[in-house]
Coordinates of C-alpha atoms in Angstrom, one line a residue:
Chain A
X38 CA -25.4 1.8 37.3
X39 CA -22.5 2.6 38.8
X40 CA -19.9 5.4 37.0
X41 CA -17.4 3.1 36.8
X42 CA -20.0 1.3 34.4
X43 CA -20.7 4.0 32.3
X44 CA -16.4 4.9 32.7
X45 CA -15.8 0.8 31.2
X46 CA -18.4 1.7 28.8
X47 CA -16.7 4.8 27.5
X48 CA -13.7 3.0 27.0
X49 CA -14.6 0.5 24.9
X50 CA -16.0 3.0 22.7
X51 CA -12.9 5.1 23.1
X52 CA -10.5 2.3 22.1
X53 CA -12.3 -0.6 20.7
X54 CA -15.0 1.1 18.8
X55 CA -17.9 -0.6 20.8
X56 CA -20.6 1.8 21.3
X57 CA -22.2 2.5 24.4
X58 CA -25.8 1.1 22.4
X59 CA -24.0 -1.7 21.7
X60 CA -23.6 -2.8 24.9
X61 CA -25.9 -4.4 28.3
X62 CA -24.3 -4.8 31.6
X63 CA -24.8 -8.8 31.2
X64 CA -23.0 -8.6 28.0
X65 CA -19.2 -10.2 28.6
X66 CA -16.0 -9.1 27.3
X67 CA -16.1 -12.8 25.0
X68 CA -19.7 -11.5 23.9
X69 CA -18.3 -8.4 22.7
X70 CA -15.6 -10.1 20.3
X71 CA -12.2 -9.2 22.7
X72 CA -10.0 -11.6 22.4
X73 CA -6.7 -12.4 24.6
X74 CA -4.7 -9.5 23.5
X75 CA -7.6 -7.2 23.0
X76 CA -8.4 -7.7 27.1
X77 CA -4.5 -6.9 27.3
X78 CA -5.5 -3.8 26.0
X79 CA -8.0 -3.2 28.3
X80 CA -6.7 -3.9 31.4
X81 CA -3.5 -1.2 30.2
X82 CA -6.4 1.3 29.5
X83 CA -8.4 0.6 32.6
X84 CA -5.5 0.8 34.9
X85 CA -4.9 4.7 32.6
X86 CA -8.3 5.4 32.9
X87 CA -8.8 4.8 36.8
X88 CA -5.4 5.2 38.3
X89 CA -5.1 1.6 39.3
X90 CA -3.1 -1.8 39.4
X91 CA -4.7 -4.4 37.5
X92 CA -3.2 -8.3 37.2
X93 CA -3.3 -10.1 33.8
X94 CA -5.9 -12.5 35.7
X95 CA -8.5 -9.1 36.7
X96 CA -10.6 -9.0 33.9
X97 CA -11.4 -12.1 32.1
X98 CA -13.3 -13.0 28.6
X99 CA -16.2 -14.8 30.4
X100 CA -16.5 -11.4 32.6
X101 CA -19.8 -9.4 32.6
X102 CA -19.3 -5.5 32.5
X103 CA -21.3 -5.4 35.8
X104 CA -18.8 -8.0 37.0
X105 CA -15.4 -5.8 35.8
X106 CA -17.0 -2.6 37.2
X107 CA -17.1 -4.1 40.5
X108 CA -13.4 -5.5 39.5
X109 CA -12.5 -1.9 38.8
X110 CA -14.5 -0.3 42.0
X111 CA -12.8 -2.8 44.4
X112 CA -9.2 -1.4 43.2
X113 CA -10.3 1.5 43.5
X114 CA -10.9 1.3 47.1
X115 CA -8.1 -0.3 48.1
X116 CA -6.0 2.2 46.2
Chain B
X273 CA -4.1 -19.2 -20.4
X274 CA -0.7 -20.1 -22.0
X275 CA -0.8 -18.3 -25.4
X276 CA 0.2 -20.2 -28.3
X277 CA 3.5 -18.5 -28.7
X278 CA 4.7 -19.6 -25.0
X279 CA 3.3 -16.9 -23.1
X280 CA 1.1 -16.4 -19.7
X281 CA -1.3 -14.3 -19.3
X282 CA -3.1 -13.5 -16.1
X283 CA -5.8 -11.1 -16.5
X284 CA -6.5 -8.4 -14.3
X285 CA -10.5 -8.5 -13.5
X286 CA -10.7 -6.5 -10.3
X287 CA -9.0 -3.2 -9.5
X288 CA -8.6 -1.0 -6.3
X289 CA -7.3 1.9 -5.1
X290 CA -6.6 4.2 -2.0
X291 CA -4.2 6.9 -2.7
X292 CA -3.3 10.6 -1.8
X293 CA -5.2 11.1 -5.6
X294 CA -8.4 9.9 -4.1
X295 CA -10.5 7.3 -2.4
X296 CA -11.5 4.1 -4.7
X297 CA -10.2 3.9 -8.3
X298 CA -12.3 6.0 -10.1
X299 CA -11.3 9.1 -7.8
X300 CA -7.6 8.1 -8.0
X301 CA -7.8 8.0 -12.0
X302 CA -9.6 11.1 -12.2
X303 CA -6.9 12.8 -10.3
X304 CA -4.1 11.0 -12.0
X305 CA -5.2 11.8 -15.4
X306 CA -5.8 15.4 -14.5
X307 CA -2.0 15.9 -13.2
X308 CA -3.1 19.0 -11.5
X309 CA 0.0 18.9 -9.1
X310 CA 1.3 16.8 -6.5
X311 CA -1.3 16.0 -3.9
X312 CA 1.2 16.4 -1.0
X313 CA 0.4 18.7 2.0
X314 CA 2.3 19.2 5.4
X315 CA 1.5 16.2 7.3
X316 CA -0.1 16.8 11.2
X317 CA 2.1 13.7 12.1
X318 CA 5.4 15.3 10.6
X319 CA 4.9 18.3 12.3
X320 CA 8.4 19.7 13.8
X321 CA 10.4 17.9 11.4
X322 CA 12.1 19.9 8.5
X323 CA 10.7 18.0 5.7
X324 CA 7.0 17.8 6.8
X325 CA 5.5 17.3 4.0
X326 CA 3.9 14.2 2.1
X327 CA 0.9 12.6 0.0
X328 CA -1.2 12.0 2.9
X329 CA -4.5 10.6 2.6
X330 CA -6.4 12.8 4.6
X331 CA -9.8 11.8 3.7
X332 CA -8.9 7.7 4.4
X333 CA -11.5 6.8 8.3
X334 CA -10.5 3.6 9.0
X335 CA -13.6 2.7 10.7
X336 CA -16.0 3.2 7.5
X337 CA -13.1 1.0 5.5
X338 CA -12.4 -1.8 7.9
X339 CA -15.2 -1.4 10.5
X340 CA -14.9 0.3 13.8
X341 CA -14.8 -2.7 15.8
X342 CA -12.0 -3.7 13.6
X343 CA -10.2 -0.8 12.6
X344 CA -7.6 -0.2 15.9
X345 CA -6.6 -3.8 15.7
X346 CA -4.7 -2.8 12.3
X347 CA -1.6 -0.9 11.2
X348 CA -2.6 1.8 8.8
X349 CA -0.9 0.0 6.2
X350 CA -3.2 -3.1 6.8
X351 CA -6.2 -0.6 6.8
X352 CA -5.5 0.7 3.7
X353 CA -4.6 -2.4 2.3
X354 CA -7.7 -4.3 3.1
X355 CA -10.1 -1.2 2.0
X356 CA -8.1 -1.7 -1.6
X357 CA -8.6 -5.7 -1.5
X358 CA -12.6 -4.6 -1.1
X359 CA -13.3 -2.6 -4.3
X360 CA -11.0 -5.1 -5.9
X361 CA -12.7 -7.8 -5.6
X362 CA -16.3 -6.0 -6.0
X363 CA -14.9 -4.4 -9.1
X364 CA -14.2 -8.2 -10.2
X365 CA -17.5 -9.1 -9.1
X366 CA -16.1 -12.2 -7.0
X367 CA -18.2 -13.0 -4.0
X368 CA -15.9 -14.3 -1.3
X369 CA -18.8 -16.3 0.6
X370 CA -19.3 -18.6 -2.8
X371 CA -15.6 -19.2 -3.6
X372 CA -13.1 -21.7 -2.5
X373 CA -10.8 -19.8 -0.6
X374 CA -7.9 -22.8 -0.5
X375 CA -7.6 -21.7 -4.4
X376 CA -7.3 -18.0 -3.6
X377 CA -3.8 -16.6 -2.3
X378 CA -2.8 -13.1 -1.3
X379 CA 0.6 -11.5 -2.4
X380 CA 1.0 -8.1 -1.3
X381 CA 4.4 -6.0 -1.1
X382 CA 5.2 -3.4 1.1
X383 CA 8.4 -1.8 2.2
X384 CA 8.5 -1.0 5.7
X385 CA 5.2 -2.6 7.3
X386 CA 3.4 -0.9 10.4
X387 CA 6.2 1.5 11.5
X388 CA 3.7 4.3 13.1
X389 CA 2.8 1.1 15.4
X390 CA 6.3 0.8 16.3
X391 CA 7.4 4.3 16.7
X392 CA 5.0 5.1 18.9
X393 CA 5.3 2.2 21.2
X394 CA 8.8 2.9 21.5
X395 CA 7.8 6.3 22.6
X396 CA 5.4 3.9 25.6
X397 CA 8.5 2.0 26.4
X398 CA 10.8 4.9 26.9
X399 CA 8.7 7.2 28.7
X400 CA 6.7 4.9 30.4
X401 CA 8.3 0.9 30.7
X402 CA 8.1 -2.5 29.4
X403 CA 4.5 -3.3 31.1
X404 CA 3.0 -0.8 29.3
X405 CA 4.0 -1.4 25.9
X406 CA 0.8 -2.5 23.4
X407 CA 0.0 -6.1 23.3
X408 CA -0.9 -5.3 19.7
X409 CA 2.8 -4.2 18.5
X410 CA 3.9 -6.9 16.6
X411 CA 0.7 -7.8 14.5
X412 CA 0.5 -4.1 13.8
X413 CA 4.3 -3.9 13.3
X414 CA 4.7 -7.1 11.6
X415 CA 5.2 -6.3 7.4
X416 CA 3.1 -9.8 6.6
X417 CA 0.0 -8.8 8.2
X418 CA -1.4 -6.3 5.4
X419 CA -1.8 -9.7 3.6
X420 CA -2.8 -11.5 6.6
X421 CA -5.4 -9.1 7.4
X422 CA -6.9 -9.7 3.5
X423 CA -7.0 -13.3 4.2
X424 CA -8.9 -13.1 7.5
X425 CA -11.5 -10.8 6.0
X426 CA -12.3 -12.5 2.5
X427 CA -11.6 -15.8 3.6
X428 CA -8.4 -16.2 1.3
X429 CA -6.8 -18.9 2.5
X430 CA -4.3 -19.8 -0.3
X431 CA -0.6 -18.9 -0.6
X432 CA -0.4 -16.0 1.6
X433 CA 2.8 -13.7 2.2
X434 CA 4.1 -10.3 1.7
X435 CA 7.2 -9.4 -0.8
X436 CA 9.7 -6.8 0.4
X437 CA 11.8 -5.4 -2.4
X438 CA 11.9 -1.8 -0.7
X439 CA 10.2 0.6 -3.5
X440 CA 9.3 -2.5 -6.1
X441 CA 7.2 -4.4 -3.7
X442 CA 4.2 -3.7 -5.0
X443 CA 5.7 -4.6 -8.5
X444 CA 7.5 -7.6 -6.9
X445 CA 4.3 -8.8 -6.0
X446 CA 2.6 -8.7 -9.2
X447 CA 5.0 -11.1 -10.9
X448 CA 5.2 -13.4 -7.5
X449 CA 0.7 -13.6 -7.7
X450 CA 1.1 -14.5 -11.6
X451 CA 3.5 -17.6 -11.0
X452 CA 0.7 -18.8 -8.5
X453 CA -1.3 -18.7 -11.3
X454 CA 0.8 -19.7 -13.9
X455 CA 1.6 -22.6 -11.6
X456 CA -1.6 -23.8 -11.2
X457 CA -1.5 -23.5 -7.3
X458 CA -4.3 -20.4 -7.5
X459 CA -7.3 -19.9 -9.5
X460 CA -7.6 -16.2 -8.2
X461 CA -4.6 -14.4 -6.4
X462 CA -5.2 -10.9 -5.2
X463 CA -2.0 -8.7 -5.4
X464 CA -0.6 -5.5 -5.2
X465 CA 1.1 -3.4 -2.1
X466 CA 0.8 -1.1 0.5
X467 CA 2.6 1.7 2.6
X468 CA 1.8 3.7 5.3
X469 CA 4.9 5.1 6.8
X470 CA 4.6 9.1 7.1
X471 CA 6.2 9.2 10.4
X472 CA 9.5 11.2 11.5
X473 CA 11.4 8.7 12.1
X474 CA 11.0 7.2 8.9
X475 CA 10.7 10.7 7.0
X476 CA 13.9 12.1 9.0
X477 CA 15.9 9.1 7.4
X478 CA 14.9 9.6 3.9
X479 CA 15.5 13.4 4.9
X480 CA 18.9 13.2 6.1
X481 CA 19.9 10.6 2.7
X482 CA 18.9 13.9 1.0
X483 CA 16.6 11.5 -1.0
X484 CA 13.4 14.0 -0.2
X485 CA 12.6 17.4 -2.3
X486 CA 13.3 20.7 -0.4
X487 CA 9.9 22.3 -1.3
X488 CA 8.1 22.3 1.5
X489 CA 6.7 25.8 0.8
X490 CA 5.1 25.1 -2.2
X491 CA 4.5 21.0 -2.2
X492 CA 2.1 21.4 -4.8
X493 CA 4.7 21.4 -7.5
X494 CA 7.6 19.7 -5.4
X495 CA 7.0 16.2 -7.2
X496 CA 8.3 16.3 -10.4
X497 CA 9.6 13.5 -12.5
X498 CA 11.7 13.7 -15.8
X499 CA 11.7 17.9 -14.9
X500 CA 15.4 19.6 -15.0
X501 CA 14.6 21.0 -11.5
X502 CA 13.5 18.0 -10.0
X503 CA 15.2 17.6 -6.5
X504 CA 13.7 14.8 -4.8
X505 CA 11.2 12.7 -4.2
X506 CA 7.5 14.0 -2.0
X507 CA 6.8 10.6 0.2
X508 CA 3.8 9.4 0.4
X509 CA 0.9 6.4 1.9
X510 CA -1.5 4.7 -0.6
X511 CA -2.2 1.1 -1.8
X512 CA -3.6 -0.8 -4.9
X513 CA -4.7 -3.9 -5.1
X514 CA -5.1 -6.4 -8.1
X515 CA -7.3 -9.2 -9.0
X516 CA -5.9 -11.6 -11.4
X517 CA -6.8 -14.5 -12.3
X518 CA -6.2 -16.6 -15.6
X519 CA -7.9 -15.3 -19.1
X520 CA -9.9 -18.7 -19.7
X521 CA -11.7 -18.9 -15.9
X522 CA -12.5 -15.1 -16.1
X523 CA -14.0 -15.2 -19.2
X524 CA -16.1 -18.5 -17.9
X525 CA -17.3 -16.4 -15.4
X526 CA -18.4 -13.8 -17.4
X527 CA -15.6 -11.1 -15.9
X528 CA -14.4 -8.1 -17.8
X529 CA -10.9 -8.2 -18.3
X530 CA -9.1 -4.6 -18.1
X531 CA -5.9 -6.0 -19.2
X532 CA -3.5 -8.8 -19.1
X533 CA 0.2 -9.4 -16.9
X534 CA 2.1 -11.4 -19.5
X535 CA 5.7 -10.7 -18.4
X536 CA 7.6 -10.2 -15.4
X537 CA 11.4 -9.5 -14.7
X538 CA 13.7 -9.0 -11.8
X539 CA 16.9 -8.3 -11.3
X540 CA 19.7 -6.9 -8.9
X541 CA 22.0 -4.1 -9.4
X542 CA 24.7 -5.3 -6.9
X543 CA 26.1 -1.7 -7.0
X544 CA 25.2 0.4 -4.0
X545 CA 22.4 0.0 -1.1
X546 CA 20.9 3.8 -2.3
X547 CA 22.3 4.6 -5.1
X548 CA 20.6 3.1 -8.4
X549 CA 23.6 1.9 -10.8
X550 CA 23.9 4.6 -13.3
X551 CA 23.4 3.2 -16.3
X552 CA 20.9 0.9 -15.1
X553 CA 22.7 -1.9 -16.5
X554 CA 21.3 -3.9 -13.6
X555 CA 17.5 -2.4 -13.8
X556 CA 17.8 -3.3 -18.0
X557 CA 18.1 -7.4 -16.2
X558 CA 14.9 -6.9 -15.0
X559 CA 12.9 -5.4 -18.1
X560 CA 14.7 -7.8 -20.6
X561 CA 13.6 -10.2 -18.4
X562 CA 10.1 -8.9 -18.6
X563 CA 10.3 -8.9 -22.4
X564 CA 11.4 -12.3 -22.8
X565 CA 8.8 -13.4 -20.5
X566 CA 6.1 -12.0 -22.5
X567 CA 7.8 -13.1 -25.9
X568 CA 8.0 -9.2 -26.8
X569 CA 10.7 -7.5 -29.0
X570 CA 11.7 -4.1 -27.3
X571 CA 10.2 -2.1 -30.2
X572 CA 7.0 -3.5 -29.5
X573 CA 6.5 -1.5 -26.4
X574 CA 3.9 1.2 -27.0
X575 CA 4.2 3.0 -23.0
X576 CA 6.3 2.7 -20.1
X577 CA 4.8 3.4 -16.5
X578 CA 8.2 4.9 -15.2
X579 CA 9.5 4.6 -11.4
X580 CA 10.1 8.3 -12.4
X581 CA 10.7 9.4 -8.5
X582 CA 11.8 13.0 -9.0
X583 CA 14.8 12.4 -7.7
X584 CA 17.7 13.6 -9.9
X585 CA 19.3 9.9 -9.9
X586 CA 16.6 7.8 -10.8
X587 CA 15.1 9.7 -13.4
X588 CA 18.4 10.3 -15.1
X589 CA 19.2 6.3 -14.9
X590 CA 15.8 5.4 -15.9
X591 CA 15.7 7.6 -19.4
X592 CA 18.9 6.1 -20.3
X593 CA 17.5 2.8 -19.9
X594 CA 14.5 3.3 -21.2
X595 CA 16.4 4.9 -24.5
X596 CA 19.1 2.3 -24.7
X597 CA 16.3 -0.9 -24.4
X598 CA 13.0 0.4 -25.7
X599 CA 14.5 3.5 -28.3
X600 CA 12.4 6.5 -28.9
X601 CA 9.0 5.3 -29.6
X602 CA 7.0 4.5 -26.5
X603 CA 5.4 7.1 -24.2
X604 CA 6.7 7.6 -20.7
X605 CA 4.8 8.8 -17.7
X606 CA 5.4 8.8 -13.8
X607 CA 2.4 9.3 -12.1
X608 CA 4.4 10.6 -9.1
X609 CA 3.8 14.1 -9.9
X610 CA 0.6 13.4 -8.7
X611 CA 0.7 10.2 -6.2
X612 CA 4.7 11.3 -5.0
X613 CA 6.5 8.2 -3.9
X614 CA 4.4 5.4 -1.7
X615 CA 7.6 3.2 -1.5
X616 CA 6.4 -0.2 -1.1
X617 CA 2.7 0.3 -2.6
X618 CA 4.0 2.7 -5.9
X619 CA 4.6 -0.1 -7.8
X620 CA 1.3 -1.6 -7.3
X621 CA 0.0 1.9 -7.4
X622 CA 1.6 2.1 -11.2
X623 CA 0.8 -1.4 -12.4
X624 CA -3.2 -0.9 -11.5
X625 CA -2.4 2.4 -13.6
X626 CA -0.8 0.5 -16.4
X627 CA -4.1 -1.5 -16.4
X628 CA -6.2 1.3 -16.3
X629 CA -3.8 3.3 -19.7
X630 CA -4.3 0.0 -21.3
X631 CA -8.4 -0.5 -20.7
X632 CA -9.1 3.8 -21.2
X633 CA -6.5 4.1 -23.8
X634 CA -5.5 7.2 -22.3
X635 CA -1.9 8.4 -21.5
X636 CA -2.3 10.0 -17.6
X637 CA 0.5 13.4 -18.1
X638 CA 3.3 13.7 -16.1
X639 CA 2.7 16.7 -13.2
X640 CA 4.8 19.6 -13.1
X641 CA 6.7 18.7 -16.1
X642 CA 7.8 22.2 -16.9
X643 CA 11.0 21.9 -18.0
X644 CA 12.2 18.4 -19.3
X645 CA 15.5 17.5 -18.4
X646 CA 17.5 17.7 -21.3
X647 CA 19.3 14.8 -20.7
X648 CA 16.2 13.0 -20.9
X649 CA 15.5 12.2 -24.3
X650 CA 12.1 10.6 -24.3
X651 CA 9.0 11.5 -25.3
X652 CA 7.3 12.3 -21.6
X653 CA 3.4 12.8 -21.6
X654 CA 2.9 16.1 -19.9
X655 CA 0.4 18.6 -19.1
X656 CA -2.5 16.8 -21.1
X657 CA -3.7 13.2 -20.7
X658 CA -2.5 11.5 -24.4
X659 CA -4.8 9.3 -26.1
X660 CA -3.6 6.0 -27.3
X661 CA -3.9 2.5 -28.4
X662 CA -1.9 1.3 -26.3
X663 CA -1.5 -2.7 -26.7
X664 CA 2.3 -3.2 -24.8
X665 CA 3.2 -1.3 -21.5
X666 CA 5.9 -2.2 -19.0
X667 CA 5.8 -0.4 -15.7
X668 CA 9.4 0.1 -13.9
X669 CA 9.9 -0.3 -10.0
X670 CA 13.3 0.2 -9.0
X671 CA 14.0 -0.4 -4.4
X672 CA 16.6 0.8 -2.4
X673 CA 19.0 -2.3 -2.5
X674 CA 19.5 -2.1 -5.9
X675 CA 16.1 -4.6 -6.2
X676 CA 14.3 -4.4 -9.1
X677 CA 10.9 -5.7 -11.3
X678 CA 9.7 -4.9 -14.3
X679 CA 5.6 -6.0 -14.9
X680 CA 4.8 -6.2 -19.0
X681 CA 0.9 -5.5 -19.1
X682 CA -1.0 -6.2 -22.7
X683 CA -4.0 -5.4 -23.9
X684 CA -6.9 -8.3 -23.7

């Protein structure tokens, strides 16, 4: 796994009280109860946590954590 | 039930309590009734502010009371609220997966809602723009949601709003959940109020009204009603929820009945936005009210649960009332020498007290009541916890506004 994995992980712990056990990489955000606003939330604390732009569209309820790490990696590289 | 002689009677089956005396209700009692000082200390999120002090519930994790998944979705009002609505309705042993939840309806009151929420995004916006402002501001801002929030995790989904009568919301409440009863629109309506505002925007505002005490050295002592030094009120967070339901249901069910609502009375002073009308010719509306409500002569009042804030106003208003309407006989307590002044949830905080006097038969003392003000000539419980058969108690809530409820509680 990638750090920006374990870095999305530690998040959710961090702000949404989602443990890091609680979690798989297949698991989506919808999976792990986030609603619309609570993915607002996310994407605010994601673009905090890894310096970044994100859109309202980057990280969606049917997204896998593997799938928003690579989200969250791609921004990073074009940063 | 509608007593033969007129009156209504919803019965208080379910009880709970989160307040600077304690987590749960028996804590909170056991602290009341011991009246061992104000439970204020200087509050981390006052810091820097000249009146830093406050009943802070220090002990209160969100995550054990609401769940952690849950818990940063809410306002600390809403947090506190819904950990109260829990041992309420386990203390009325109502299971909220068997009921009908389109007969059960939430009336909470609450006086200034989720202001931490709003304070500190306004600190996001300022420092850091519109786009990075919380998503979650208005439902945590939003003064509704404590009740809301109760709904969504019992399944309540009766009558559901929120009463804001400044410091009687709590007490507003009370008397709004027993018409829903008495009306027939509720077979269980789960009441009471909530505050959760010790921030320094907030606090600087009561501060600079002069409204707060000055002993922030020594906050132990600094609440103290009915006392000839008394110079202020100690803020404070807390909230109490009630079940009630009416007499004849709960006794079906086999609940035990602590005591009864059976009057209610509100009024408005007209007078001053701060400033209570002296004589409390406005507040004496709102208890005669009470009394006619519950078909009850003044002199059959045993107790009265006073605002009693500490402040040198109130008190002073509030013994002359009390005096004038209800003579010499009853007891009179504040519990605000121990709980200091939780605004919106004190008068919920007082009636689940009132209950609790009622049930125990036991007087809770008056903290730090050295010296009594003698210009208050009332027979104020202090120092020791006063046994008594108490069968008629009113508790007093008196808001900023001039708003104000009185709540008539009687023995089962």
């Amino acid at each position: 796994m990638t750090s920006t994995y374990d870095r999305l992980v530690g998040l959710l712990a961090k702000s949404f009280g989602i443990e890091a056990d609680e979690v798989a990489p297949a698991n989506t955000f919808e999976d792990l109860e986030l609603d619309s606003l609570a993915l607002v939330e996310l994407t605010l604390a994601a673009q905090e946590e890894f310096g970044i732009t994100l859109t309202d569209d980057d990280l969606h309820a049917k997204s896998s954590l593997t799938e928003a790490a690579e989200v969250l990696d791609a921004k990073q590289v074009t940063v | 039930m509608t007593a033969a002689d007129g009156r209504f009677d919803a019965a208080v089956t379910g009880i709970g309590m989160v307040t600077p005396a304690g987590l749960g209700t028996a804590a909170s009692w056991d602290r009341i009734k011991s009246a061992d000082g104000t439970a204020a200390q200087r509050v981390p999120a006052l810091a820097g502010i000249p009146a830093d002090i406050g009943c802070w519930i220090s002990d209160f994790d969100p995550a054990a009371a609401v769940g952690k998944r849950k818990a940063w979705r809410l306002d600390r009002s809403s947090q506190l609220a819904v950990a109260a609505a829990a041992e309420a309705l386990a203390d009325a042993g109502l299971d909220p997966a068997s009921w009908d939840g389109a007969r059960v309806g939430v009336v909470l009151g609450s006086g200034i809602g989720g202001a931490s929420a709003w304070e500190k995004q306004h600190h996001v916006l300022l420092e850091q723009g519109s786009e990075k402002v919380s998503a979650m501001l208005i439902p945590m801002l939003a003064v509704n949601m404590s009740a809301g929030y109760i709904a969504m995790e019992f399944g309540a989904r009766g009558p559901n709003f929120v009463t804001a009568t400044a410091c009687a919301s709590g007490t507003t409440a009370v008397g709004a959940a027993r018409e829903l009863l008495r009306g027939g629109r509720c077979d269980v309506v789960i009441t009471g109020g909530t505050e959760a505002c010790l921030i320094p925007s907030i606090i600087s505002g009561f501060q600079q009204m002069g409204a707060l005490s000055g002993r922030r050295d020594d906050p132990t002592v600094a609440s103290r009603p009915f006392d000839v030094d008394r110079d202020g009120f100690v803020p404070a967070e807390g909230a109490a929820v009630l079940v009630l339901e009416r007499p004849e249901s709960a006794r079906a069910r086999g609940a035990r009945i602590r005591a009864n609502i059976s009057g209610y009375g509100a009024s408005a002073d007209a007078y001053n936005a701060t400033a209570p009308e002296p004589q409390g010719t406005g507040a004496e509306l709102a208890l005669r009210a009470a009394l006619d409500d519950a078909r009850a002569e003044p002199s059959a009042v045993d107790h009265v649960n006073a605002h009693g804030t500490s402040t040198p106003l109130n008190d002073l208003m509030e013994a002359r009332l009390i005096r004038r309407v209800l003579g010499d006989r009853p007891t009179v307590t504040s519990v605000k020498g121990v709980t200091g002044h939780s605004l919106g949830a004190s008068g919920a905080i007082e009636v689940a007290v009132a209950a609790l006097t009622v049930e125990h038969r036991l007087i809770p003392p008056t903290a730090n009541l050295d010296s009594q003000d003698p210009e208050i000539d009332l027979d104020v419980v202090a120092k020791a916890a006063r046994p008594a058969d108490v069968e008629v108690a009113v508790s007093n809530s008196f808001g900023f506004g001039g708003q104000n409820a009185v709540v008539l509680l009687t023995r089962p």
